[in-house]
Amino acid sequence: MNPNYVRIFDTTLRDGEQSPGATLTSAEKVEIARGLTRLGVDVIEAGFPAASPDDLEGARRIALEVGNPYNDEGDQHDQVPIICGLARASKKDIDSAWEAVKHAAKPRIHTFLATSPIHMQYKLRMDPEQVVEQVREMVAYAKSYCDDIEFSPEDAGRSDPEFLYLVLGEAIKQGATTLNIPDTVGYTTPDEFGSLIKGIMENTPGIDQAILSVHCHNDLGLATANTLAGIQQGARQVEVTINGIGERAGNTSLEEVVMTLSTRRAVYKLDLGIDTTQIARVSRMVSNYTGIPVQPNKAIVGANAFAHEA
């Protein structure tokens, strides 16, 4: 793996669909997934299969129809993205995720468990030792299905860093290949988030065996800035959505991160697999299918982005 390559992990069909008012049929999800493949994204998070039978079916169709090198007519296409299913750290969820993504040429299971004191105490009702044990067991369980396993410590931004290093180290020991650090409530600033990623890179046992990923939310309007801060400290996967859609104020916007890394290549010196000429087309498709309009002054894809009035 090229150490200067940044993987684009698109979660439009999972986190993006959690936007208020956004609903997609499985046929629309497949069309968007095809558009994302033409765009050149490395990973498509196809859904949260345990959430509903419809979610499982949508993810399964994407795995079958988009996640394989042959289409229905038998035509071969070179670019096949990793197809990922999200699962809570439970056997039932992991089983559902595998049921959906197993049909893909490159399947991935993405499992998560909260690590912040507030989430452990009030949401999970688990003590830290129980959380570590659950992570060990469930990452190992997911690994029994496929080689490509991603683990996320939910609410990492408010977790104790030392505890985070311990949990992430255990996930690597059990076979996690990608570690994703979510700023779940969009609370951190670029300095804080960059420091968090730097600390993880320097203190997590076995971190050289995994790819570090970042997943930021835009509650303070800082998702793109936080994501870039994470990249500068060594993150090599970014979790993003088309048009920055997502619950509350949205997720990091794919087009903002991609165009920053592309137009400022002299600064970042990093490589991407994205065909930037496809961005506007996919942006329009997602807006049409979800019914979420793109604000006119939105960076990169807004109607005013290339208009000028003196």
mmCIF file of C-alpha atoms in Angstrom:
data_model
loop_
_atom_site.group_PDB
_atom_site.id
_atom_site.type_symbol
_atom_site.label_atom_id
_atom_site.label_comp_id
_atom_site.label_asym_id
_atom_site.label_seq_id
_atom_site.Cartn_x
_atom_site.Cartn_y
_atom_site.Cartn_z
ATOM 1 C CA MET A 1 0.000 0.000 0.000
ATOM 2 C CA ASN A 2 1.368 3.393 -1.028
ATOM 3 C CA PRO A 3 1.946 5.331 2.260
ATOM 4 C CA ASN A 4 0.949 8.549 0.471
ATOM 5 C CA TYR A 5 -2.371 7.203 -0.810
ATOM 6 C CA VAL A 6 -5.571 8.396 0.889
ATOM 7 C CA ARG A 7 -8.508 6.005 0.701
ATOM 8 C CA ILE A 8 -11.898 7.617 0.160
ATOM 9 C CA PHE A 9 -14.551 5.798 2.215
ATOM 10 C CA ASP A 10 -17.982 7.004 1.131
ATOM 11 C CA THR A 11 -20.802 6.646 3.641
ATOM 12 C CA THR A 12 -23.509 8.544 1.699
ATOM 13 C CA LEU A 13 -25.633 5.382 1.624
ATOM 14 C CA ARG A 14 -25.320 4.765 5.371
ATOM 15 C CA ASP A 15 -24.580 7.898 7.415
ATOM 16 C CA GLY A 16 -25.792 10.193 4.633
ATOM 17 C CA GLU A 17 -29.140 8.430 4.474
ATOM 18 C CA GLN A 18 -29.589 9.219 8.165
ATOM 19 C CA SER A 19 -30.185 12.871 7.163
ATOM 20 C CA PRO A 20 -33.640 13.998 8.291
ATOM 21 C CA GLY A 21 -36.041 13.425 5.403
ATOM 22 C CA ALA A 22 -33.659 11.395 3.230
ATOM 23 C CA THR A 23 -35.012 8.058 2.060
ATOM 24 C CA LEU A 24 -33.609 5.931 -0.754
ATOM 25 C CA THR A 25 -35.049 2.826 -2.403
ATOM 26 C CA SER A 26 -32.683 -0.080 -3.004
ATOM 27 C CA ALA A 27 -32.730 0.678 -6.758
ATOM 28 C CA GLU A 28 -31.670 4.287 -6.055
ATOM 29 C CA LYS A 29 -28.926 3.052 -3.706
ATOM 30 C CA VAL A 30 -27.552 0.792 -6.449
ATOM 31 C CA GLU A 31 -27.549 3.714 -8.927
ATOM 32 C CA ILE A 32 -25.693 5.956 -6.453
ATOM 33 C CA ALA A 33 -23.219 3.127 -5.741
ATOM 34 C CA ARG A 34 -22.556 2.841 -9.493
ATOM 35 C CA GLY A 35 -21.948 6.599 -9.613
ATOM 36 C CA LEU A 36 -19.544 6.356 -6.650
ATOM 37 C CA THR A 37 -17.674 3.553 -8.448
ATOM 38 C CA ARG A 38 -17.281 5.707 -11.583
ATOM 39 C CA LEU A 39 -16.078 8.499 -9.278
ATOM 40 C CA GLY A 40 -13.380 6.128 -8.029
ATOM 41 C CA VAL A 41 -14.156 5.844 -4.312
ATOM 42 C CA ASP A 42 -12.171 3.085 -2.599
ATOM 43 C CA VAL A 43 -14.816 1.932 -0.106
ATOM 44 C CA ILE A 44 -18.625 2.160 -0.253
ATOM 45 C CA GLU A 45 -20.400 1.772 3.073
ATOM 46 C CA ALA A 46 -23.557 0.201 1.669
ATOM 47 C CA GLY A 47 -25.694 0.417 4.799
ATOM 48 C CA PHE A 48 -26.412 -0.825 8.307
ATOM 49 C CA PRO A 49 -27.825 -4.276 7.440
ATOM 50 C CA ALA A 50 -29.143 -5.070 10.952
ATOM 51 C CA ALA A 51 -31.260 -1.884 10.970
ATOM 52 C CA SER A 52 -34.043 -3.356 8.764
ATOM 53 C CA PRO A 53 -34.667 -6.067 6.149
ATOM 54 C CA ASP A 54 -34.736 -3.286 3.538
ATOM 55 C CA ASP A 55 -31.299 -2.039 4.633
ATOM 56 C CA LEU A 56 -29.905 -5.563 4.387
ATOM 57 C CA GLU A 57 -31.420 -6.056 0.922
ATOM 58 C CA GLY A 58 -30.071 -2.703 -0.343
ATOM 59 C CA ALA A 59 -26.555 -3.528 0.856
ATOM 60 C CA ARG A 60 -26.799 -7.058 -0.575
ATOM 61 C CA ARG A 61 -27.792 -5.708 -4.003
ATOM 62 C CA ILE A 62 -24.869 -3.270 -3.982
ATOM 63 C CA ALA A 63 -22.469 -6.092 -3.038
ATOM 64 C CA LEU A 64 -23.789 -8.252 -5.887
ATOM 65 C CA GLU A 65 -24.283 -5.635 -8.605
ATOM 66 C CA VAL A 66 -21.561 -3.059 -7.891
ATOM 67 C CA GLY A 67 -19.022 -4.999 -5.824
ATOM 68 C CA ASN A 68 -18.035 -7.468 -8.523
ATOM 69 C CA PRO A 69 -15.869 -7.173 -11.639
ATOM 70 C CA TYR A 70 -18.679 -8.358 -13.931
ATOM 71 C CA ASN A 71 -22.064 -6.764 -14.523
ATOM 72 C CA ASP A 72 -25.310 -8.553 -15.488
ATOM 73 C CA GLU A 73 -24.322 -8.611 -19.155
ATOM 74 C CA GLY A 74 -20.986 -10.230 -18.302
ATOM 75 C CA ASP A 75 -18.992 -7.092 -19.160
ATOM 76 C CA GLN A 76 -15.864 -6.697 -17.094
ATOM 77 C CA HIS A 77 -14.963 -3.455 -15.352
ATOM 78 C CA ASP A 78 -11.620 -2.904 -13.669
ATOM 79 C CA GLN A 79 -12.566 -0.787 -10.725
ATOM 80 C CA VAL A 80 -14.279 -2.696 -7.953
ATOM 81 C CA PRO A 81 -14.691 -0.847 -4.642
ATOM 82 C CA ILE A 82 -14.602 -2.501 -1.238
ATOM 83 C CA ILE A 83 -18.221 -2.969 -0.101
ATOM 84 C CA CYS A 84 -18.658 -2.382 3.614
ATOM 85 C CA GLY A 85 -21.504 -3.097 6.044
ATOM 86 C CA LEU A 86 -21.812 -1.410 9.448
ATOM 87 C CA ALA A 87 -22.494 -3.450 12.601
ATOM 88 C CA ARG A 88 -22.696 -2.742 16.295
ATOM 89 C CA ALA A 89 -20.304 -4.913 18.314
ATOM 90 C CA SER A 90 -22.766 -7.813 18.586
ATOM 91 C CA LYS A 91 -22.908 -11.198 16.874
ATOM 92 C CA LYS A 92 -26.389 -10.552 15.472
ATOM 93 C CA ASP A 93 -25.320 -7.295 13.790
ATOM 94 C CA ILE A 94 -22.084 -8.802 12.493
ATOM 95 C CA ASP A 95 -24.014 -11.779 11.070
ATOM 96 C CA SER A 96 -26.358 -9.374 9.237
ATOM 97 C CA ALA A 97 -23.471 -7.299 7.886
ATOM 98 C CA TRP A 98 -21.738 -10.418 6.562
ATOM 99 C CA GLU A 99 -25.000 -11.699 5.033
ATOM 100 C CA ALA A 100 -25.154 -8.439 3.035
ATOM 101 C CA VAL A 101 -21.526 -7.951 1.967
ATOM 102 C CA LYS A 102 -20.393 -11.565 1.444
ATOM 103 C CA HIS A 103 -21.446 -11.378 -2.217
ATOM 104 C CA ALA A 104 -18.846 -8.668 -2.981
ATOM 105 C CA ALA A 105 -15.412 -9.425 -4.424
ATOM 106 C CA LYS A 106 -13.916 -7.240 -1.645
ATOM 107 C CA PRO A 107 -16.166 -7.370 1.458
ATOM 108 C CA ARG A 108 -15.544 -5.435 4.683
ATOM 109 C CA ILE A 109 -17.264 -5.552 8.074
ATOM 110 C CA HIS A 110 -17.175 -2.279 10.055
ATOM 111 C CA THR A 111 -18.002 -2.736 13.732
ATOM 112 C CA PHE A 112 -18.133 -0.096 16.468
ATOM 113 C CA LEU A 113 -18.396 0.310 20.235
ATOM 114 C CA ALA A 114 -18.370 3.494 22.313
ATOM 115 C CA THR A 115 -15.301 4.320 24.413
ATOM 116 C CA SER A 116 -16.116 7.704 26.009
ATOM 117 C CA PRO A 117 -16.934 7.721 29.742
ATOM 118 C CA ILE A 118 -20.385 9.270 29.144
ATOM 119 C CA HIS A 119 -21.340 6.655 26.498
ATOM 120 C CA MET A 120 -19.947 3.712 28.467
ATOM 121 C CA GLN A 121 -21.810 4.733 31.617
ATOM 122 C CA TYR A 122 -25.169 5.897 30.267
ATOM 123 C CA LYS A 123 -25.587 4.246 26.866
ATOM 124 C CA LEU A 124 -23.785 0.907 27.152
ATOM 125 C CA ARG A 125 -23.966 0.571 30.948
ATOM 126 C CA MET A 126 -20.593 -1.188 30.767
ATOM 127 C CA ASP A 127 -17.351 -0.622 32.637
ATOM 128 C CA PRO A 128 -14.086 -0.110 30.700
ATOM 129 C CA GLU A 129 -12.923 -3.728 31.225
ATOM 130 C CA GLN A 130 -16.188 -5.018 29.731
ATOM 131 C CA VAL A 131 -15.777 -2.696 26.737
ATOM 132 C CA VAL A 132 -12.227 -3.979 26.069
ATOM 133 C CA GLU A 133 -13.436 -7.589 26.280
ATOM 134 C CA GLN A 134 -16.384 -6.907 23.945
ATOM 135 C CA VAL A 135 -14.058 -5.290 21.393
ATOM 136 C CA ARG A 136 -11.708 -8.301 21.544
ATOM 137 C CA GLU A 137 -14.527 -10.798 21.088
ATOM 138 C CA MET A 138 -16.461 -8.995 18.372
ATOM 139 C CA VAL A 139 -13.464 -7.991 16.210
ATOM 140 C CA ALA A 140 -12.294 -11.629 16.370
ATOM 141 C CA TYR A 141 -15.830 -12.784 15.497
ATOM 142 C CA ALA A 142 -16.000 -10.444 12.475
ATOM 143 C CA LYS A 143 -12.528 -11.636 11.422
ATOM 144 C CA SER A 144 -13.857 -15.218 11.265
ATOM 145 C CA TYR A 145 -15.986 -14.064 8.304
ATOM 146 C CA CYS A 146 -13.519 -11.958 6.287
ATOM 147 C CA ASP A 147 -10.020 -10.479 6.374
ATOM 148 C CA ASP A 148 -10.982 -6.801 5.970
ATOM 149 C CA ILE A 149 -12.231 -5.544 9.345
ATOM 150 C CA GLU A 150 -12.730 -1.937 10.413
ATOM 151 C CA PHE A 151 -13.228 -0.945 14.044
ATOM 152 C CA SER A 152 -14.500 2.413 15.346
ATOM 153 C CA PRO A 153 -14.381 3.565 18.979
ATOM 154 C CA GLU A 154 -17.595 5.619 18.994
ATOM 155 C CA ASP A 155 -17.281 9.116 20.501
ATOM 156 C CA ALA A 156 -13.469 8.865 20.314
ATOM 157 C CA GLY A 157 -13.238 12.668 20.503
ATOM 158 C CA ARG A 158 -14.448 12.587 24.126
ATOM 159 C CA SER A 159 -12.639 9.380 25.145
ATOM 160 C CA ASP A 160 -9.666 9.153 27.481
ATOM 161 C CA PRO A 161 -6.638 8.930 25.124
ATOM 162 C CA GLU A 162 -4.869 6.237 27.168
ATOM 163 C CA PHE A 163 -7.991 4.063 27.139
ATOM 164 C CA LEU A 164 -8.326 4.684 23.396
ATOM 165 C CA TYR A 165 -4.754 3.459 22.732
ATOM 166 C CA LEU A 166 -5.493 0.307 24.740
ATOM 167 C CA VAL A 167 -8.784 -0.470 22.937
ATOM 168 C CA LEU A 168 -7.317 0.201 19.484
ATOM 169 C CA GLY A 169 -4.271 -1.963 20.265
ATOM 170 C CA GLU A 170 -6.573 -4.838 21.265
ATOM 171 C CA ALA A 171 -8.628 -4.410 18.056
ATOM 172 C CA ILE A 172 -5.415 -4.685 15.995
ATOM 173 C CA LYS A 173 -4.387 -7.829 17.907
ATOM 174 C CA GLN A 174 -7.717 -9.430 16.982
ATOM 175 C CA GLY A 175 -7.246 -8.607 13.297
ATOM 176 C CA ALA A 176 -8.687 -5.131 12.651
ATOM 177 C CA THR A 177 -7.085 -3.737 9.480
ATOM 178 C CA THR A 178 -8.603 -0.232 9.617
ATOM 179 C CA LEU A 179 -9.122 1.835 12.767
ATOM 180 C CA ASN A 180 -11.569 4.670 12.340
ATOM 181 C CA ILE A 181 -11.639 7.635 14.725
ATOM 182 C CA PRO A 182 -15.051 9.330 14.782
ATOM 183 C CA ASP A 183 -15.724 12.805 16.093
ATOM 184 C CA THR A 184 -19.246 11.530 16.732
ATOM 185 C CA VAL A 185 -20.803 14.755 18.008
ATOM 186 C CA GLY A 186 -18.765 17.177 15.863
ATOM 187 C CA TYR A 187 -17.293 18.726 18.983
ATOM 188 C CA THR A 188 -13.528 18.924 18.356
ATOM 189 C CA THR A 189 -11.494 21.676 16.699
ATOM 190 C CA PRO A 190 -8.720 20.995 14.133
ATOM 191 C CA ASP A 191 -5.930 21.431 16.712
ATOM 192 C CA GLU A 192 -7.612 19.005 19.118
ATOM 193 C CA PHE A 193 -8.484 16.451 16.470
ATOM 194 C CA GLY A 194 -5.016 16.594 14.907
ATOM 195 C CA SER A 195 -3.484 16.048 18.377
ATOM 196 C CA LEU A 196 -5.818 13.085 18.981
ATOM 197 C CA ILE A 197 -4.695 11.430 15.711
ATOM 198 C CA LYS A 198 -1.025 12.217 16.418
ATOM 199 C CA GLY A 199 -1.353 10.618 19.870
ATOM 200 C CA ILE A 200 -2.943 7.483 18.392
ATOM 201 C CA MET A 201 -0.204 7.215 15.733
ATOM 202 C CA GLU A 202 2.511 7.526 18.404
ATOM 203 C CA ASN A 203 1.032 5.416 21.224
ATOM 204 C CA THR A 204 -1.125 2.613 19.818
ATOM 205 C CA PRO A 205 0.634 -0.778 19.860
ATOM 206 C CA GLY A 206 0.762 -2.296 16.351
ATOM 207 C CA ILE A 207 -0.575 0.823 14.591
ATOM 208 C CA ASP A 208 1.826 0.204 11.680
ATOM 209 C CA GLN A 209 -0.251 -2.900 10.832
ATOM 210 C CA ALA A 210 -3.463 -0.916 10.260
ATOM 211 C CA ILE A 211 -4.745 2.085 8.318
ATOM 212 C CA LEU A 212 -5.957 4.961 10.485
ATOM 213 C CA SER A 213 -9.204 6.557 9.341
ATOM 214 C CA VAL A 214 -11.144 9.685 10.350
ATOM 215 C CA HIS A 215 -14.894 10.284 10.426
ATOM 216 C CA CYS A 216 -15.916 13.848 11.288
ATOM 217 C CA HIS A 217 -19.259 15.581 11.759
ATOM 218 C CA ASN A 218 -20.008 19.170 10.865
ATOM 219 C CA ASP A 219 -21.846 20.443 13.959
ATOM 220 C CA LEU A 220 -19.400 23.349 14.339
ATOM 221 C CA GLY A 221 -18.733 23.659 10.586
ATOM 222 C CA LEU A 222 -15.277 22.106 11.083
ATOM 223 C CA ALA A 223 -15.657 18.632 9.557
ATOM 224 C CA THR A 224 -13.451 19.282 6.520
ATOM 225 C CA ALA A 225 -10.838 21.157 8.585
ATOM 226 C CA ASN A 226 -10.758 18.357 11.177
ATOM 227 C CA THR A 227 -10.450 15.692 8.480
ATOM 228 C CA LEU A 228 -7.514 17.524 6.864
ATOM 229 C CA ALA A 229 -5.874 17.894 10.299
ATOM 230 C CA GLY A 230 -6.215 14.125 10.738
ATOM 231 C CA ILE A 231 -4.645 13.481 7.323
ATOM 232 C CA GLN A 232 -1.704 15.724 8.200
ATOM 233 C CA GLN A 233 -1.061 13.587 11.292
ATOM 234 C CA GLY A 234 -1.064 10.310 9.364
ATOM 235 C CA ALA A 235 -4.678 9.248 8.747
ATOM 236 C CA ARG A 236 -4.881 7.511 5.344
ATOM 237 C CA GLN A 237 -8.614 6.901 5.053
ATOM 238 C CA VAL A 238 -11.326 9.571 5.216
ATOM 239 C CA GLU A 239 -15.006 8.860 5.779
ATOM 240 C CA VAL A 240 -17.112 11.305 3.788
ATOM 241 C CA THR A 241 -20.476 11.825 2.091
ATOM 242 C CA ILE A 242 -21.507 13.431 -1.188
ATOM 243 C CA ASN A 243 -22.686 17.024 -0.580
ATOM 244 C CA GLY A 244 -21.759 16.572 3.108
ATOM 245 C CA ILE A 245 -25.189 15.096 3.899
ATOM 246 C CA GLY A 246 -25.764 13.269 7.176
ATOM 247 C CA GLU A 247 -27.595 13.491 10.455
ATOM 248 C CA ARG A 248 -27.740 16.838 12.288
ATOM 249 C CA ALA A 249 -25.373 19.259 10.480
ATOM 250 C CA GLY A 250 -23.986 16.531 8.229
ATOM 251 C CA ASN A 251 -20.722 14.685 7.614
ATOM 252 C CA THR A 252 -17.416 15.688 6.064
ATOM 253 C CA SER A 253 -18.065 16.540 2.430
ATOM 254 C CA LEU A 254 -16.318 14.268 -0.106
ATOM 255 C CA GLU A 255 -15.956 17.019 -2.682
ATOM 256 C CA GLU A 256 -14.336 19.482 -0.250
ATOM 257 C CA VAL A 257 -11.677 17.022 0.963
ATOM 258 C CA VAL A 258 -10.983 15.625 -2.520
ATOM 259 C CA MET A 259 -10.674 19.027 -4.183
ATOM 260 C CA THR A 260 -8.482 20.374 -1.355
ATOM 261 C CA LEU A 261 -6.077 17.423 -1.689
ATOM 262 C CA SER A 262 -6.172 17.682 -5.513
ATOM 263 C CA THR A 263 -5.776 21.438 -5.966
ATOM 264 C CA ARG A 264 -3.270 21.802 -3.101
ATOM 265 C CA ARG A 265 -1.198 18.741 -3.959
ATOM 266 C CA ALA A 266 1.995 20.760 -3.481
ATOM 267 C CA VAL A 267 1.018 21.221 0.182
ATOM 268 C CA TYR A 268 -0.294 17.721 1.010
ATOM 269 C CA LYS A 269 1.754 15.583 -1.448
ATOM 270 C CA LEU A 270 -0.833 12.808 -1.315
ATOM 271 C CA ASP A 271 -2.426 10.577 -3.951
ATOM 272 C CA LEU A 272 -6.106 9.810 -4.597
ATOM 273 C CA GLY A 273 -7.965 7.460 -6.926
ATOM 274 C CA ILE A 274 -10.797 9.924 -7.634
ATOM 275 C CA ASP A 275 -11.921 11.102 -11.094
ATOM 276 C CA THR A 276 -12.829 14.666 -10.137
ATOM 277 C CA THR A 277 -14.745 15.193 -13.411
ATOM 278 C CA GLN A 278 -17.481 12.918 -11.977
ATOM 279 C CA ILE A 279 -18.091 14.961 -8.809
ATOM 280 C CA ALA A 280 -20.786 17.327 -10.145
ATOM 281 C CA ARG A 281 -22.741 14.475 -11.719
ATOM 282 C CA VAL A 282 -22.794 12.348 -8.559
ATOM 283 C CA SER A 283 -23.631 15.425 -6.465
ATOM 284 C CA ARG A 284 -26.716 16.093 -8.607
ATOM 285 C CA MET A 285 -27.756 12.425 -8.484
ATOM 286 C CA VAL A 286 -27.574 12.300 -4.674
ATOM 287 C CA SER A 287 -29.477 15.584 -4.366
ATOM 288 C CA ASN A 288 -32.225 14.358 -6.725
ATOM 289 C CA TYR A 289 -32.665 10.937 -5.124
ATOM 290 C CA THR A 290 -32.538 12.098 -1.480
ATOM 291 C CA GLY A 291 -34.605 15.238 -2.094
ATOM 292 C CA ILE A 292 -31.974 17.289 -0.230
ATOM 293 C CA PRO A 293 -31.091 20.405 -2.228
ATOM 294 C CA VAL A 294 -27.496 21.658 -2.349
ATOM 295 C CA GLN A 295 -27.279 25.142 -0.839
ATOM 296 C CA PRO A 296 -26.315 27.645 -3.588
ATOM 297 C CA ASN A 297 -23.186 28.828 -1.743
ATOM 298 C CA LYS A 298 -21.948 25.288 -0.969
ATOM 299 C CA ALA A 299 -18.222 24.902 -1.713
ATOM 300 C CA ILE A 300 -17.319 23.002 -4.921
ATOM 301 C CA VAL A 301 -20.832 21.861 -5.957
ATOM 302 C CA GLY A 302 -23.138 24.801 -5.091
ATOM 303 C CA ALA A 303 -24.778 26.695 -7.978
ATOM 304 C CA ASN A 304 -22.878 29.868 -6.994
ATOM 305 C CA ALA A 305 -19.468 28.194 -6.630
ATOM 306 C CA PHE A 306 -18.417 29.186 -10.147
ATOM 307 C CA ALA A 307 -20.745 32.170 -10.628
ATOM 308 C CA HIS A 308 -19.465 35.708 -10.151
ATOM 309 C CA GLU A 309 -21.227 39.000 -9.671
ATOM 310 C CA ALA A 310 -19.268 42.228 -9.520
#
